[in-house]
XYZ file of N, CA and C in Angstrom:
237
model
N -8.208 7.714 9.473
C -7.023 7.147 10.096
C -5.947 6.950 9.037
N -4.743 7.420 9.320
C -3.594 7.275 8.426
C -2.564 6.383 9.095
N -2.016 5.434 8.325
C -0.930 4.591 8.808
C 0.263 4.764 7.881
N 1.452 4.885 8.472
C 2.696 4.963 7.717
C 3.494 3.701 7.984
N 4.052 3.107 6.935
C 4.784 1.855 7.091
C 5.859 1.747 6.028
N 6.976 1.066 6.284
C 7.441 0.751 7.636
C 7.873 2.031 8.336
N 7.915 1.991 9.614
C 8.320 3.164 10.381
C 9.137 2.675 11.569
N 10.452 2.778 11.514
C 11.290 3.590 10.635
C 11.359 3.033 9.209
N 11.685 3.927 8.276
C 11.728 3.620 6.854
C 13.130 3.885 6.322
N 13.513 3.157 5.259
C 14.806 3.427 4.639
C 14.663 3.838 3.175
N 13.726 3.249 2.443
C 13.601 3.520 1.009
C 12.252 4.152 0.637
N 11.182 3.359 0.752
C 9.847 3.820 0.373
C 8.916 3.813 1.569
N 8.253 4.935 1.776
C 7.286 5.062 2.856
C 5.902 4.774 2.303
N 5.251 3.762 2.868
C 3.891 3.429 2.482
C 2.901 4.255 3.298
N 1.831 4.670 2.636
C 0.807 5.492 3.283
C -0.537 4.820 3.058
N -1.187 4.461 4.145
C -2.497 3.827 4.078
C -3.519 4.761 4.716
N -4.595 4.999 4.015
C -5.635 5.914 4.482
C -6.961 5.179 4.415
N -7.730 5.215 5.503
C -8.983 4.468 5.527
C -10.178 5.288 5.036
N -9.919 6.322 4.235
C -10.996 7.129 3.663
C -10.668 7.422 2.207
N -11.695 7.566 1.393
C -11.503 7.931 -0.001
C -11.464 9.447 -0.109
N -10.265 10.000 -0.166
C -10.118 11.451 -0.282
C -9.885 11.906 -1.717
N -9.593 10.960 -2.616
C -9.271 11.346 -3.986
C -7.878 11.943 -4.034
N -7.727 13.034 -4.768
C -6.417 13.671 -4.922
C -6.054 14.470 -3.682
N -4.856 14.233 -3.164
C -4.354 14.974 -2.011
C -2.926 15.424 -2.289
N -2.501 16.464 -1.601
C -1.112 16.907 -1.647
C -0.388 16.301 -0.461
N 0.741 15.639 -0.733
C 1.552 15.022 0.308
C 2.838 15.826 0.424
N 3.116 16.349 1.630
C 4.299 17.177 1.843
C 5.103 16.612 3.004
N 6.425 16.543 2.817
C 7.334 16.069 3.862
C 8.059 17.275 4.440
N 8.060 17.354 5.782
C 8.724 18.433 6.524
C 9.761 17.849 7.460
N 10.810 18.632 7.729
C 11.763 18.255 8.772
C 11.106 18.489 10.127
N 11.761 18.033 11.177
C 11.236 18.252 12.526
C 11.206 19.738 12.880
N 12.015 20.549 12.167
C 12.037 21.993 12.395
C 10.988 22.734 11.564
N 10.251 21.989 10.730
C 9.191 22.605 9.945
C 9.584 23.047 8.552
N 10.811 22.725 8.131
C 11.250 23.061 6.773
C 10.663 22.059 5.785
N 10.080 22.590 4.684
C 9.482 21.725 3.666
C 10.589 21.088 2.833
N 10.538 19.755 2.696
C 11.519 19.021 1.907
C 11.014 18.843 0.480
N 9.814 18.298 0.331
C 9.221 18.150 -0.997
C 7.727 17.892 -0.878
N 7.048 18.090 -2.001
C 5.617 17.811 -2.106
C 5.358 16.976 -3.343
N 4.327 16.167 -3.275
C 3.868 15.418 -4.444
C 2.375 15.187 -4.291
N 1.756 14.719 -5.341
C 0.324 14.452 -5.315
C 0.085 12.956 -5.188
N -0.958 12.606 -4.477
C -1.362 11.212 -4.336
C -2.850 11.092 -4.565
N -3.287 9.890 -4.841
C -4.706 9.643 -5.108
C -5.160 8.496 -4.202
N -5.985 8.812 -3.225
C -6.440 7.826 -2.244
C -7.893 7.452 -2.506
N -8.104 6.288 -3.122
C -9.451 5.757 -3.337
C -9.425 4.252 -3.117
N -10.562 3.716 -2.684
C -10.756 2.275 -2.546
C -9.685 1.595 -1.704
N -9.154 2.288 -0.707
C -8.170 1.695 0.188
C -6.816 1.432 -0.440
N -6.553 2.008 -1.609
C -5.265 1.797 -2.293
C -4.177 2.605 -1.596
N -3.096 1.924 -1.191
C -1.976 2.582 -0.524
C -1.151 3.389 -1.521
N -0.493 4.411 -1.028
C 0.433 5.213 -1.812
C 1.820 5.007 -1.248
N 2.840 5.274 -2.069
C 4.225 5.180 -1.612
C 4.983 6.408 -2.080
N 5.896 6.871 -1.217
C 6.794 7.941 -1.612
C 8.222 7.507 -1.310
N 9.116 7.871 -2.205
C 10.519 7.505 -2.069
C 11.199 8.506 -1.141
N 11.726 8.010 -0.034
C 12.410 8.869 0.931
C 13.880 8.490 1.082
N 14.397 7.726 0.116
C 15.772 7.224 0.225
C 16.805 8.344 0.252
N 16.486 9.508 -0.318
C 17.456 10.607 -0.354
C 17.479 11.429 0.938
N 16.530 11.185 1.841
C 16.499 11.921 3.104
C 17.594 11.421 4.038
N 18.135 12.331 4.822
C 19.085 11.927 5.861
C 18.316 11.275 7.011
N 19.011 10.488 7.798
C 18.381 9.858 8.961
C 17.854 10.930 9.895
N 16.659 10.705 10.441
C 16.085 11.664 11.372
C 14.579 11.538 11.445
N 13.960 12.509 12.098
C 12.513 12.533 12.292
C 11.910 13.534 11.316
N 10.815 13.118 10.668
C 10.129 13.937 9.676
C 8.630 13.880 9.918
N 7.920 14.784 9.267
C 6.464 14.781 9.297
C 5.934 14.704 7.881
N 4.906 13.895 7.700
C 4.191 13.830 6.435
C 2.853 14.527 6.636
N 2.554 15.470 5.757
C 1.273 16.175 5.809
C 0.467 15.803 4.580
N -0.771 15.376 4.800
C -1.725 15.124 3.728
C -2.752 16.238 3.763
N -2.985 16.862 2.611
C -3.900 18.005 2.591
C -4.838 17.936 1.394
N -6.118 18.135 1.683
C -7.131 18.258 0.645
C -8.191 19.219 1.158
N -8.395 20.298 0.412
C -9.375 21.314 0.784
C -9.139 21.746 2.234
N -10.127 21.548 3.100
C -9.992 21.980 4.493
C -9.573 20.844 5.429
N -9.115 19.717 4.851
C -8.669 18.567 5.642
C -7.151 18.525 5.636
N -6.549 18.496 6.832
C -5.098 18.373 6.962
C -4.788 17.294 7.987
N -3.945 16.349 7.597
C -3.541 15.253 8.476
C -2.019 15.255 8.525
N -1.438 15.219 9.724
C 0.017 15.156 9.881
C 0.387 13.917 10.679
N 1.425 13.222 10.191
C 1.933 12.043 10.882
C 3.452 12.100 10.912
N 4.021 11.620 11.999
C 5.472 11.590 12.170
C 6.028 10.264 11.662
N 7.215 10.326 11.024
C 7.913 9.102 10.662
C 9.412 9.282 10.859
N 10.107 8.164 10.956
C 11.541 8.160 11.195
C 12.244 7.576 9.980
N 13.237 8.308 9.475
C 14.077 7.803 8.383
C 15.320 7.208 9.034
N 15.514 5.894 8.828
C 16.644 5.214 9.444
C 17.860 5.145 8.555
C-alpha cells in the first residue's frame, strides 16, 4: 500500500510505503504520460520519502514506483 501526502501538494510530496522494497526508482509523469523526472528512493523500516514538486505547474500527475518486476502508480494533484 502506497500513500501520498499531502494531496493536493504544493512543495514536497511525502511517500509512505508499507513494505520494505529497498531501492526503488520514483518517476513523475504528467496526466498525458510525459515523464517529468526520476529519482531514487530507499524504502525500509516504514521510513517515508519526500520529493520536491514545487517546480511543477498546477495539475494532475502520476508517481510511479518501480523495483524489478514491481510497479506501483499513484495519482496526485499539484495545487
